[in-house]
C-alpha positions as semicolon CSV with decimal commas, in nm:
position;residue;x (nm);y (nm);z (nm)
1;X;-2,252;2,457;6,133
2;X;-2,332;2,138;5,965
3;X;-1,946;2,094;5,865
4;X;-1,847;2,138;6,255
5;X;-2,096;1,896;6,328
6;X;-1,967;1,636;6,092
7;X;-1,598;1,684;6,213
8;X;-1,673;1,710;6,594
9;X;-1,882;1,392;6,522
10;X;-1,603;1,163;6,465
11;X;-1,384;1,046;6,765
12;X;-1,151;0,757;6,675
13;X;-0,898;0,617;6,948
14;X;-0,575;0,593;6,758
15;X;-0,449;0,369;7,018
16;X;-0,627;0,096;6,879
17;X;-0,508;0,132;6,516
18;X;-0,394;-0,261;6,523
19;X;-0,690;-0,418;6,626
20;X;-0,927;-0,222;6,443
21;X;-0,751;-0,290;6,136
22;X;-0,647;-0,653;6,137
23;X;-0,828;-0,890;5,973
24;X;-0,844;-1,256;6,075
25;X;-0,934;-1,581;5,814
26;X;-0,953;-1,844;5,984
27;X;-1,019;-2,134;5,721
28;X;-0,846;-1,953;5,406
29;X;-0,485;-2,081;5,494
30;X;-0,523;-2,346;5,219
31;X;-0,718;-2,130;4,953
32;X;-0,467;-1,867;4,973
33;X;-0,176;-2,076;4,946
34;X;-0,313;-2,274;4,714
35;X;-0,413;-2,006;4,446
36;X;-0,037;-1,830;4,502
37;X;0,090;-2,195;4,414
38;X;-0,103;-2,187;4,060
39;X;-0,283;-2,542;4,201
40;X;-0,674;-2,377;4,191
41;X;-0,949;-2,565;4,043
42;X;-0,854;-2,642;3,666
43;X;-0,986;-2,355;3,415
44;X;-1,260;-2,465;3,268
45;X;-1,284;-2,361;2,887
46;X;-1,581;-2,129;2,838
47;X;-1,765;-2,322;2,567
48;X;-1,745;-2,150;2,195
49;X;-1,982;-2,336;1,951
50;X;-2,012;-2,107;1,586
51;X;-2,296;-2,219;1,376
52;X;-2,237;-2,145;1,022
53;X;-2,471;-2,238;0,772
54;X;-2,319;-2,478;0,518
55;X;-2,161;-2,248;0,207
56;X;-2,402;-2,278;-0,045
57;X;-2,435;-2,478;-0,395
58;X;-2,594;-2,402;-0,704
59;X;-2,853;-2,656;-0,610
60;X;-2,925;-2,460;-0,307
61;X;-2,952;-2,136;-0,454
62;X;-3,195;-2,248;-0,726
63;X;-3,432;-2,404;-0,492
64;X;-3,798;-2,314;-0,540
65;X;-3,789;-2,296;-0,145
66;X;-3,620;-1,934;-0,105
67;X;-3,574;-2,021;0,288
68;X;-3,186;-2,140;0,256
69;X;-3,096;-1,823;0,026
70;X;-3,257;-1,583;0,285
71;X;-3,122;-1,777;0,570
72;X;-2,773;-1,759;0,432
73;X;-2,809;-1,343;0,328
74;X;-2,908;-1,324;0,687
75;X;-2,659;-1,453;0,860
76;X;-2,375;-1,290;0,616
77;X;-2,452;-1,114;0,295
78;X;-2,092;-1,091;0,144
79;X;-2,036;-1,448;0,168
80;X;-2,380;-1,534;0,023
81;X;-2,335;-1,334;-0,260
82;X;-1,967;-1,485;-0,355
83;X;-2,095;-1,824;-0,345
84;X;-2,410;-1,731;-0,560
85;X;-2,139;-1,583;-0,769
86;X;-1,852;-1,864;-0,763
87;X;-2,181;-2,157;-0,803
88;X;-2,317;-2,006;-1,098
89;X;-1,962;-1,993;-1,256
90;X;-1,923;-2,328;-1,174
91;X;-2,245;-2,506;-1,294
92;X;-2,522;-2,306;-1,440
93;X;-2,405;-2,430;-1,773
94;X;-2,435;-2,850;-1,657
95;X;-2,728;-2,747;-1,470
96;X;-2,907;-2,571;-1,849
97;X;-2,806;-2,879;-2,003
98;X;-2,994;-3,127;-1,798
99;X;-3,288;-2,942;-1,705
100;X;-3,615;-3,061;-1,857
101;X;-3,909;-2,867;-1,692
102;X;-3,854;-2,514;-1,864
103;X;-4,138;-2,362;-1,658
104;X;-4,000;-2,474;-1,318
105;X;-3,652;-2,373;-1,424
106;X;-3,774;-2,006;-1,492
107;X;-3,874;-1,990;-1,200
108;X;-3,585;-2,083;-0,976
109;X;-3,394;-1,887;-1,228
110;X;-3,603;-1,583;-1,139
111;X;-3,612;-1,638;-0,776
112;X;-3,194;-1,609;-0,764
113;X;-3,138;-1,342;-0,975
114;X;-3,440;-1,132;-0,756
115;X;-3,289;-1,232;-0,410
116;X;-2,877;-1,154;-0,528
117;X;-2,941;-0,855;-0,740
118;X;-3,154;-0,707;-0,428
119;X;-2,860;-0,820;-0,191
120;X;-2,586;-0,718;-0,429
121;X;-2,717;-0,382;-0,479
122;X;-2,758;-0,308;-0,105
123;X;-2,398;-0,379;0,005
124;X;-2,170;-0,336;-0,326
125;X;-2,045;-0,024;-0,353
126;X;-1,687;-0,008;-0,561
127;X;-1,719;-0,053;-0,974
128;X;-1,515;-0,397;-0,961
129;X;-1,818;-0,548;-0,735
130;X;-2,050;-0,369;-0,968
131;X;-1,873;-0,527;-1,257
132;X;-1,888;-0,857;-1,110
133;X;-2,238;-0,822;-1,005
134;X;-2,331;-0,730;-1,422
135;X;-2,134;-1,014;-1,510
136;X;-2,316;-1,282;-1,304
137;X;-2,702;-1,114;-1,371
138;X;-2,565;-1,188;-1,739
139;X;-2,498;-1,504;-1,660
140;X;-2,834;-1,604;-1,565
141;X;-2,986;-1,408;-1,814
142;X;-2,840;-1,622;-2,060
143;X;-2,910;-1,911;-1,892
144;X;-3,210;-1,789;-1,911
145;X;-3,251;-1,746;-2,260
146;X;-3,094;-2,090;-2,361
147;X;-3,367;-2,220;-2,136
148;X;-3,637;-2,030;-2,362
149;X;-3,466;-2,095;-2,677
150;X;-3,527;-2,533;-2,597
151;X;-3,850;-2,416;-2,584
152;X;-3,925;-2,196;-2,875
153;X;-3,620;-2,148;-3,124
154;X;-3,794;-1,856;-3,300
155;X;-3,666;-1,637;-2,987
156;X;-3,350;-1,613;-3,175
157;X;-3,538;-1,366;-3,416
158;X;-3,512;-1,121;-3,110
159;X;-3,287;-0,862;-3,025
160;X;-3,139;-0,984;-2,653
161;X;-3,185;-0,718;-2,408
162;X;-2,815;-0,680;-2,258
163;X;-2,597;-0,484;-2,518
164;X;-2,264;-0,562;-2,590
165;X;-2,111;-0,218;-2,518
166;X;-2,264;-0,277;-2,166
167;X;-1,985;-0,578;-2,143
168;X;-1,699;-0,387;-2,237
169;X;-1,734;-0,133;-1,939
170;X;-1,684;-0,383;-1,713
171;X;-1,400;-0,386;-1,475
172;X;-1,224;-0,684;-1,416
173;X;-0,860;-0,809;-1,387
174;X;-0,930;-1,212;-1,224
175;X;-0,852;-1,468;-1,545
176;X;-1,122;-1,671;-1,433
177;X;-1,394;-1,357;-1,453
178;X;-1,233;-1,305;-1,781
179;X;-1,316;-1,615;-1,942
180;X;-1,652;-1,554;-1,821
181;X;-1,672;-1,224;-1,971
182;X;-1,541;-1,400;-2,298
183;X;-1,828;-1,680;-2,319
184;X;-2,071;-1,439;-2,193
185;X;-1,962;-1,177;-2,521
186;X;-1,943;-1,464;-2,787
187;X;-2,309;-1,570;-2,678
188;X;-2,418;-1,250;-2,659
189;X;-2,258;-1,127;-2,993
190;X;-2,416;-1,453;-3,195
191;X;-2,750;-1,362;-3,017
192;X;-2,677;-1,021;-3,195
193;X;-2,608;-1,111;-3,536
194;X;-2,886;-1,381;-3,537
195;X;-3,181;-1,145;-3,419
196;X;-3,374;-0,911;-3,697
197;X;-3,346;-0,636;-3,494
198;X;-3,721;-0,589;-3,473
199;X;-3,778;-0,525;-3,094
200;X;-3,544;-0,640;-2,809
201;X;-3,697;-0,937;-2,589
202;X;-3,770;-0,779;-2,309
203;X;-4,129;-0,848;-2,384
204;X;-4,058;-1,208;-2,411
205;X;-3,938;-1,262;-2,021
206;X;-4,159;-1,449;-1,786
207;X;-4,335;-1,210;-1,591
208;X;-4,180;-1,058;-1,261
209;X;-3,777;-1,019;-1,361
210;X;-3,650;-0,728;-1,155
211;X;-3,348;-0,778;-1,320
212;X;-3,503;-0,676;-1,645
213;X;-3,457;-0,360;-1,552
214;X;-3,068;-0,355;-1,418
215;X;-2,944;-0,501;-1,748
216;X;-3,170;-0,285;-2,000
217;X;-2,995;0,032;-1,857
218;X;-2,613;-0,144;-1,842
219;X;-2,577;-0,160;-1,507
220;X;-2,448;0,093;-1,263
221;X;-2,079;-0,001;-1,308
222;X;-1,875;0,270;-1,331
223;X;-1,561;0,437;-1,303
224;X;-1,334;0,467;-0,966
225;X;-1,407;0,793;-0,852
226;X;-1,081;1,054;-0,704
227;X;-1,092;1,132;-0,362
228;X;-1,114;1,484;-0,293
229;X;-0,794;1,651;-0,332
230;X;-0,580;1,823;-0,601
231;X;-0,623;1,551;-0,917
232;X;-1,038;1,613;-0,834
233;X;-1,006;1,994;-0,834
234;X;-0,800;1,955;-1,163
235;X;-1,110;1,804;-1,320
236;X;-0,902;1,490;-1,404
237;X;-1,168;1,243;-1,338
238;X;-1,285;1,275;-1,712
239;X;-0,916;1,118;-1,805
240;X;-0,994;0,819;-1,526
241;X;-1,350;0,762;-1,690
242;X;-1,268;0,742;-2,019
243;X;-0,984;0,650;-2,295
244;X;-1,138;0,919;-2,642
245;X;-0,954;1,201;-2,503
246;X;-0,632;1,257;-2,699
247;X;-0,317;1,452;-2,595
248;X;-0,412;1,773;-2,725
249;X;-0,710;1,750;-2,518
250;X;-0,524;1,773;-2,206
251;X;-0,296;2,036;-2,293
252;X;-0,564;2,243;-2,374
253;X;-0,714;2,209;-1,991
254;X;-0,339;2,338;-1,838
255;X;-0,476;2,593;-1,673
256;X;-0,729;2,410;-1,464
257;X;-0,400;2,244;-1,284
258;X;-0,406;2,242;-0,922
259;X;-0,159;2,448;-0,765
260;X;-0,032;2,100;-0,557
261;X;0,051;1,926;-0,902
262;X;0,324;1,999;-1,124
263;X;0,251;2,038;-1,502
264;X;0,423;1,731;-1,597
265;X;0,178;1,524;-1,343
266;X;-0,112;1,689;-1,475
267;X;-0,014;1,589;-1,846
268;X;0,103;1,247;-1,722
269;X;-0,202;1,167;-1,566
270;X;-0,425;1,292;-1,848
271;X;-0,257;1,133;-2,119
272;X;-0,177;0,765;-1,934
273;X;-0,530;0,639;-2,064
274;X;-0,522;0,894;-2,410
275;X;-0,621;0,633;-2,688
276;X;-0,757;0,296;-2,590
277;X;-0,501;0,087;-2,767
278;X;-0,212;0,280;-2,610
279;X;-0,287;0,237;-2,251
280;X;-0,016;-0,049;-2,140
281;X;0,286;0,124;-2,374
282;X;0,167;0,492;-2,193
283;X;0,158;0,269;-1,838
284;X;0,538;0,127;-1,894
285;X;0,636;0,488;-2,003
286;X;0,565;0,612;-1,689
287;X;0,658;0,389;-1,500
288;X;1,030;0,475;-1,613
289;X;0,995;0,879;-1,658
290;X;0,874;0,832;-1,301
291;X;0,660;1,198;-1,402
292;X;0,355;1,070;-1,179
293;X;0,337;1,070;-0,746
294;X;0,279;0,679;-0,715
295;X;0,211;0,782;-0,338
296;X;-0,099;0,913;-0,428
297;X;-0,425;0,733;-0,411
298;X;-0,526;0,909;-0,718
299;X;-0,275;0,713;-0,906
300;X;-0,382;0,399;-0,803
301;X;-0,691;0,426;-0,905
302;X;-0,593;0,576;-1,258
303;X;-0,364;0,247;-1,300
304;X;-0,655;0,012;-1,154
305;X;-0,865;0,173;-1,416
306;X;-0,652;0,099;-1,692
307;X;-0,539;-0,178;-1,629
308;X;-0,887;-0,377;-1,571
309;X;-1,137;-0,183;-1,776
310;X;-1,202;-0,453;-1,991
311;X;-1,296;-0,238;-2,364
312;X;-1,391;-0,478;-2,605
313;X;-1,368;-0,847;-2,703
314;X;-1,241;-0,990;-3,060
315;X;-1,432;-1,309;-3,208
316;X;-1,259;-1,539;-2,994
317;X;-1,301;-1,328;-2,675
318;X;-0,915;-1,161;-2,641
319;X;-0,906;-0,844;-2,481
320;X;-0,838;-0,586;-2,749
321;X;-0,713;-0,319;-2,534
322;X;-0,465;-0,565;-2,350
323;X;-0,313;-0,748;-2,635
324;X;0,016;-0,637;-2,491
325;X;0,012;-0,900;-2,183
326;X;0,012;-1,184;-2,439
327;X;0,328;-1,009;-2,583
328;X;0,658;-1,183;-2,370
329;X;0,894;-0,902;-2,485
330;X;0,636;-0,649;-2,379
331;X;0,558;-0,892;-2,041
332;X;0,940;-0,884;-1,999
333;X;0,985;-0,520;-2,007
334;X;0,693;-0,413;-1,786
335;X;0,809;-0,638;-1,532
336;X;1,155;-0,482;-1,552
337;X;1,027;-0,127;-1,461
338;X;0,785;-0,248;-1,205
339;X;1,126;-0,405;-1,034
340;X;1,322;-0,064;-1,074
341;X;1,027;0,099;-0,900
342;X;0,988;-0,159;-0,630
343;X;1,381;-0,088;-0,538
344;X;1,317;0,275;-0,551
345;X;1,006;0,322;-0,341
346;X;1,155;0,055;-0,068
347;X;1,433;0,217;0,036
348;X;1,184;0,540;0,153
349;X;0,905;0,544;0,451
350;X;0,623;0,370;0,406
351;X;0,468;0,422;0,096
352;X;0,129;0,207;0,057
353;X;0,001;0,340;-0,267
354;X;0,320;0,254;-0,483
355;X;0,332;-0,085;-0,350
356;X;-0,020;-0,115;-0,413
357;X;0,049;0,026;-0,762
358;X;0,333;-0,267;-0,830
359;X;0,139;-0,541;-0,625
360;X;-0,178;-0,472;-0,883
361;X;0,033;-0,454;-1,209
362;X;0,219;-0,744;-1,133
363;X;-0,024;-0,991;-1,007
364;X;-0,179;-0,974;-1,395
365;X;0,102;-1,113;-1,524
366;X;0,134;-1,436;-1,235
367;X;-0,095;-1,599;-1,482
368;X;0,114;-1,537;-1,831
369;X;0,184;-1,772;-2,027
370;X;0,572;-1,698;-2,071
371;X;0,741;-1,911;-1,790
372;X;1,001;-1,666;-1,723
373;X;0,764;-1,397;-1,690
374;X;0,536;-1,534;-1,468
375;X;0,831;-1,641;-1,221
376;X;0,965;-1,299;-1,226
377;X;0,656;-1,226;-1,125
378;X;0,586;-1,470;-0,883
379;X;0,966;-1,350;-0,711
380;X;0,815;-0,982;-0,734
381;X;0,510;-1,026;-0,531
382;X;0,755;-1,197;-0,274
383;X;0,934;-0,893;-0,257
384;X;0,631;-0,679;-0,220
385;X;0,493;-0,905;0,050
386;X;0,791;-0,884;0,258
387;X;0,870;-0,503;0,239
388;X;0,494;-0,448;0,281
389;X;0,466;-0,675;0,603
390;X;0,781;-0,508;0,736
391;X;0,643;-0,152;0,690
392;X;0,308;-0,314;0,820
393;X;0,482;-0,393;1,168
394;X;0,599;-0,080;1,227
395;X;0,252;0,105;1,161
396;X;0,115;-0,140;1,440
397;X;0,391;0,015;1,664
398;X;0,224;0,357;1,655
399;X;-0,082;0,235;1,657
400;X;-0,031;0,013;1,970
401;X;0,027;0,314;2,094
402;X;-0,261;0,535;1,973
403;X;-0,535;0,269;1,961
404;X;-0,831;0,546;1,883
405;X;-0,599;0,723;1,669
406;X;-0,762;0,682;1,324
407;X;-0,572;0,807;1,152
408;X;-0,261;0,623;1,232
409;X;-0,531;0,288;1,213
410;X;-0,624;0,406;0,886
411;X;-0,267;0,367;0,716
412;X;-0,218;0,024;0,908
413;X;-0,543;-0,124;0,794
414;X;-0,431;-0,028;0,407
415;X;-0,054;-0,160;0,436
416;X;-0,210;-0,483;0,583
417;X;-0,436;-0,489;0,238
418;X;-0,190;-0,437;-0,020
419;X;0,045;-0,667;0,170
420;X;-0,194;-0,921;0,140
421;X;-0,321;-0,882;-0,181
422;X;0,015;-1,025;-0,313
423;X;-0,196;-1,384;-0,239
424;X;-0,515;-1,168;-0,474
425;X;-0,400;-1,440;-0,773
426;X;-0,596;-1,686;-1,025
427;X;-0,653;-2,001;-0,789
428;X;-0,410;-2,233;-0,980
429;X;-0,099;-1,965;-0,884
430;X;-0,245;-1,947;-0,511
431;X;0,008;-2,229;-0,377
432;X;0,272;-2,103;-0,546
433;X;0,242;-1,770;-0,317
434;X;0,047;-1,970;-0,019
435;X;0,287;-2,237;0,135
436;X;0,575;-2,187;0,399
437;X;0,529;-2,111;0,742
438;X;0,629;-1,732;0,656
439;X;0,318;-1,735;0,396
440;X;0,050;-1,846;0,644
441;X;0,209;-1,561;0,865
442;X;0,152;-1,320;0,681
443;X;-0,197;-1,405;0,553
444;X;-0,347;-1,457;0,896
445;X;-0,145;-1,162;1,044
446;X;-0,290;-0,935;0,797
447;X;-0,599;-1,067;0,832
448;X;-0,655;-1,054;1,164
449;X;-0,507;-0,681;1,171
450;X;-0,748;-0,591;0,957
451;X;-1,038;-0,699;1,086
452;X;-0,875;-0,529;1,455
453;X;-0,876;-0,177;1,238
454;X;-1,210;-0,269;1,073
455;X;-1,383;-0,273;1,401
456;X;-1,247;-0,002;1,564
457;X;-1,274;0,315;1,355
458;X;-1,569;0,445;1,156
459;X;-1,641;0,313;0,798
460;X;-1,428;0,472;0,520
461;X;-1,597;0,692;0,276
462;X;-1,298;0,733;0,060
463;X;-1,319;0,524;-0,214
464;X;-0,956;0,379;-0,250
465;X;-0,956;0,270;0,126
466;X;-1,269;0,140;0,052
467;X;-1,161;-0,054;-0,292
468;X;-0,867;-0,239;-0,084
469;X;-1,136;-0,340;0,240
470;X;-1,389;-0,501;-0,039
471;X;-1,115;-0,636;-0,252
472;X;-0,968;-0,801;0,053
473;X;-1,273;-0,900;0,183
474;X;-1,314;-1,080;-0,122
475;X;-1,007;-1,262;-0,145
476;X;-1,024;-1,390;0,204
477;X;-1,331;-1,555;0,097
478;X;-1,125;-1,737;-0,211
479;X;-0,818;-1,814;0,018
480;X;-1,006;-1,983;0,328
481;X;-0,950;-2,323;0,180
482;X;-0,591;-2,288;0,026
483;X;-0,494;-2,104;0,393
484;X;-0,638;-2,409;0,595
485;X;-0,477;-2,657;0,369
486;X;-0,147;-2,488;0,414
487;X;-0,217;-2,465;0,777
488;X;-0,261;-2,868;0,806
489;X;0,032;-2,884;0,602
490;X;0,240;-2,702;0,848
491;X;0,332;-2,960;1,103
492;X;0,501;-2,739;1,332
493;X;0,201;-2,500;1,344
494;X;0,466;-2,224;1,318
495;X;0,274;-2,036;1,081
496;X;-0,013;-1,957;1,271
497;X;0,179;-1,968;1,584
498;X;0,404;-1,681;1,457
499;X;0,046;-1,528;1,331
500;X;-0,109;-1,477;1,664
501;X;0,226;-1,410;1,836
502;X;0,252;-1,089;1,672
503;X;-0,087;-0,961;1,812
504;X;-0,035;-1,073;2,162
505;X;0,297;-1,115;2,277
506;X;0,226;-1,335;2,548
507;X;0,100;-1,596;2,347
508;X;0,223;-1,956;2,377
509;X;0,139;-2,280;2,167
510;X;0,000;-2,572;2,373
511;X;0,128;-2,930;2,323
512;X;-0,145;-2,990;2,069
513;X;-0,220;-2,881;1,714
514;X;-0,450;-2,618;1,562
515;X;-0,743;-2,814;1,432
516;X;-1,016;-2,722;1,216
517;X;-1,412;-2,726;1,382
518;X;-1,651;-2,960;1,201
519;X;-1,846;-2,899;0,880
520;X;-1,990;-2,650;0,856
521;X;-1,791;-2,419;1,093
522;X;-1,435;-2,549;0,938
523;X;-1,382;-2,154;0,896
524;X;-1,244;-2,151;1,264
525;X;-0,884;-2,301;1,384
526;X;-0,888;-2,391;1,756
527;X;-0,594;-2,461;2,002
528;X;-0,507;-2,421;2,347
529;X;-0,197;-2,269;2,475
530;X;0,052;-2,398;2,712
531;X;-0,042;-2,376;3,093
532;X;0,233;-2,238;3,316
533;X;0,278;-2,224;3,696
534;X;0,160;-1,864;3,579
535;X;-0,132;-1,873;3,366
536;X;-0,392;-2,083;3,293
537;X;-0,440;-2,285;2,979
538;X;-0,669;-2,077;2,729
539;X;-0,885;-2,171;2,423
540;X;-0,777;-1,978;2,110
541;X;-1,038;-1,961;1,786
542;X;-0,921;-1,851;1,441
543;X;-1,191;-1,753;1,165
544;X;-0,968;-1,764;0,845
545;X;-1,249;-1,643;0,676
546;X;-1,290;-1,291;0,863
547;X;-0,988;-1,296;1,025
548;X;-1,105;-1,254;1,396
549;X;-0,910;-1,383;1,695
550;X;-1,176;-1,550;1,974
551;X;-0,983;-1,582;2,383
552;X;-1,180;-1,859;2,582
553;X;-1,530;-1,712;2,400
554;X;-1,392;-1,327;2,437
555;X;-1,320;-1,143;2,073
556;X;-0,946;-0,988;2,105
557;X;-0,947;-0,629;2,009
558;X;-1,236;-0,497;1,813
559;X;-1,574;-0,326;1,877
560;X;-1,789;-0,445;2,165
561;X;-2,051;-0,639;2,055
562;X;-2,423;-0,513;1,887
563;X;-2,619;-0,696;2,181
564;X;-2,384;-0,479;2,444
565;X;-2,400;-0,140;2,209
566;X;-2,760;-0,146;2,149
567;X;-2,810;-0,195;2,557
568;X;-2,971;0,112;2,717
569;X;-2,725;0,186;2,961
570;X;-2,451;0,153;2,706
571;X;-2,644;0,403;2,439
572;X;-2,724;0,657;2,770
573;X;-2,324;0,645;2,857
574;X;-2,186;0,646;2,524
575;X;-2,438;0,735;2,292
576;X;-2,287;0,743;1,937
577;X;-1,927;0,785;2,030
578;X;-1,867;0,410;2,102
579;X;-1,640;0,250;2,307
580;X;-1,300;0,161;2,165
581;X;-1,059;-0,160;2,220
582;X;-0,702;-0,173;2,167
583;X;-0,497;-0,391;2,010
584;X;-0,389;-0,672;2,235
């Protein structure tokens, strides 16, 4: 009945369909034609105004007044902790020399290595950031200790409490960490010989050193760890962890081979770090007998292993296991194979892992001090770069595509990183690799796709993905300043023009240049693009440190922000799902 009702309720005279449906502005006539005609009110900007804190110096991070060091682990932990790190490389030993209140110094001293080994420890989760993070506590331990020593020489009759074996775990493959790691060993090794063994001085610290603790038990650096799979079921992470095992060894465990790997992989990958002095002439073996599947993650992190676990130190700090990169026949050779490889593995599909493999290898000899070799190299990493950026480009494709696809992201967001880290040099080789328009391309592009893929897929728990994210991470902290120099040096903008082209089509430079924000937000790269009868002018922020793309005060691509995701509404609609954004 009450359906009748409704229908027999409505009576409508069609004969008046016109009037009743035409509308009538009487005072619009100009609006209207004016907005069709593109001549509205001129777009106002919305107004984007970062504020950074200023990067930190040593003097900053050994004020009494902890208030700048929480206020800059606030507002972003990585970066505090890299320039703790980079500051205390720099200058702790000036700043030992000319201090002259020992008390006061403690202090300081104990209030930094507190506040980064708390922050360290929270976010730092691969063995190179662990390694890194050993390094620097050492650092300020024996700043530390030359500090006591003005003040009481008899110290020296004390054991110190780091041990040297704790040193030669480390993982590390930067030249500039090395020579740390060397000054840090010789100190450490005289502090050895001199003590009489009676007690270590852990007694001896001023009271309250949380670090104490972190450096008596060697840190928690440690191995890379394989992702579950076929090399993990094989029990081959023994022959990743360490280099004692010897041939015979891995024979004998034949029958614990995966079904997925072939017997000559499973020997392969046992035996590649099978004596400690043999790891670089078992590394160029197989990179010619080819018996290893360089597409695997696995691999990669077997070769990372080897080829930055640093073993130990001779008197005058050279790397005993890696006496082969000083060799230039040895140099010349490995470079060789890593070039055979390279033209092998290009003309396939995609094929992240191997590239990652040569990028890796190669990028430790950029810094050799053969000529030749180090230009070979240098022409390598080109190669790598451009075959990587290529292969990049066509993952964003699909991924255009499939924008909640993860994992088509997942593959995209890796290429990007080992494409990139063909820049991941020592910073005197950085402008050799960082200077043409079709260098700043490719950092920013990478960059920026990255940080896209970051933000729109959950965090990875596998620990290669995660190695290239925090190595990258990393190195776009060390390139911000060559990047913007190279940037300013590109009159033509075409670098960064061609950068943000390639993540939104419809982008179109302005008739002024990209120019950097004012101290201390010189991170970001503004510009506006180029008004047309049909589109307005828009603002366009860079952050070459992060890598993320701001649109007239609107990120492009990415998650939605924490203040809209924590929102009630939001949480009731979405709950933990999360709303995704596509690439633009």
């Amino acid at each position: 009945m009450a359906q009748v009702s409704q229908r027999s309720s409505v009576i409508w005279d069609h004969s008046h369909l016109i009037g009743d449906t035409r509308l009538i502005f009487h005072h619009c006539d100009k609006y209207i034609s004016s907005s069709l005609a593109n001549h509205s009110t001129p777009h106002v900007h919305p107004t984007q105004s970062p504020s950074h804190l200023p990067r930190g110096t040593l003097s900053d991070f050994l004020s009494q007044e902890i208030s700048f060091l929480t206020k800059a682990f606030d507002e972003d932990a990585y970066v505090a902790l890299y320039d703790v790190e980079q500051a205390i490389q720099q200058g702790i030993d000036d700043w030992v020399a000319r201090t002259t209140d020992i008390q006061q110094a403690c202090e300081q001293l104990r209030i930094l290595s507190d506040a980064y080994l708390s922050g360290a420890e929270k976010i730092y989760t691969n063995p190179e950031h662990h390694s890194i993070m050993f390094l620097t506590l050492v650092e300020l331990w024996v700043a530390l200790d030359q500090l006591l020593l003005k003040q009481d020489h008899r110290r020296t009759l004390h054991a110190p409490i780091v041990s040297i074996d704790a040193l030669e775990r480390l993982l590390l493959h930067k030249t500039s960490d090395l020579h740390r790691l060397s000054r840090a060993y010789q100190y450490l090794s005289a502090r050895h010989s001199q003590a009489s063994k009676v007690r270590p001085d852990d007694d001896l610290l001023p009271t309250g050193w949380s670090f104490e603790r972190y450096l008596n038990g060697g840190g928690n650096h440690s191995s890379h760890v394989l992702v579950d799979g076929p090399y993990e079921d094989s029990n081959l992470q023994i022959y990743v962890d360490e280099t004692t095992h010897t041939t015979n060894d891995v024979l004998s465990m034949q029958s614990g081979c995966h079904t997925d790997l072939t017997l000559p992989e499973f020997i392969a990958f046992g035996c590649l770090r099978s004596g400690s002095s043999l790891q670089w002439i078992n590394i160029l073996r197989e990179l010619r007998c080819r018996n290893l599947n360089f597409r695997r993650p696995e691999v990669y992190l077997l070769f990372a292993q080897a080829a930055t676990h640093v073993g130990p130190l001779t008197s005058t700090g050279e790397l005993v296991w890696h006496q082969e990169l000083q060799d230039p026949s040895f140099c010349h050779a490995l470079v060789n194979e890593l070039e055979s490889l390279f033209v092998d593995v290009g003309v396939g599909s995609s094929d992240g892992a191997a590239m990652g493999i040569i990028s890796l290898l190669t990028r430790l000899l950029v810094s050799n001090s053969c000529e030749d070799v180090s230009e070979k190299a240098i022409r390598l990493l080109r190669h790598v770069r451009e075959k990587t950026f290529d292969w990049m480009h066509e993952l964003l494709y699909d991924a255009i595509d499939s924008p909640a696809d993860e994992k088509r992201n997942k593959p995209l967001r890796d290429m990007a990183a080992i494409c990139r880290s063909t820049f991941d040099v020592n910073p005197t080789a950085v402008r050799k690799l960082l200077h043409s328009p079709q260098d700043i391309e490719v950092a920013v592009s990478c960059a920026i796709i990255i940080h896209t893929v970051m933000f729109i897929e959950s965090p990875d728990t596998c620990s290669y993905g995660r190695l290239l994210l925090e190595r990258d991470r990393r190195l776009g902290f060390a390139l911000e300043q060559a990047l913007r120099d190279a940037i300013q040096n590109d009159v033509s903008d075409t670098g960064i023009d061609l950068a943000i082209r390639k993540i939104w089509p419809g982008y179109r430079p302005g008739p002024h240049r990209w120019k950097s924000l004012r101290f201390p937000n010189s991170r970001w790269l503004v510009c506006e693009t180029a008004e047309t009868k049909d589109r307005y002018s828009q603002r366009v922020s860079v952050d070459l440190l992060r890598g993320s793309v701001v649109v007239d005060g609107m990120p492009m691509g990415g998650r939605l922000s924490s203040t809209i995701k924590e929102d009630s509404t939001y949480r009731r609609v979405f709950g933990k799902v999360g709303a995704r954004c596509s690439f633009c």
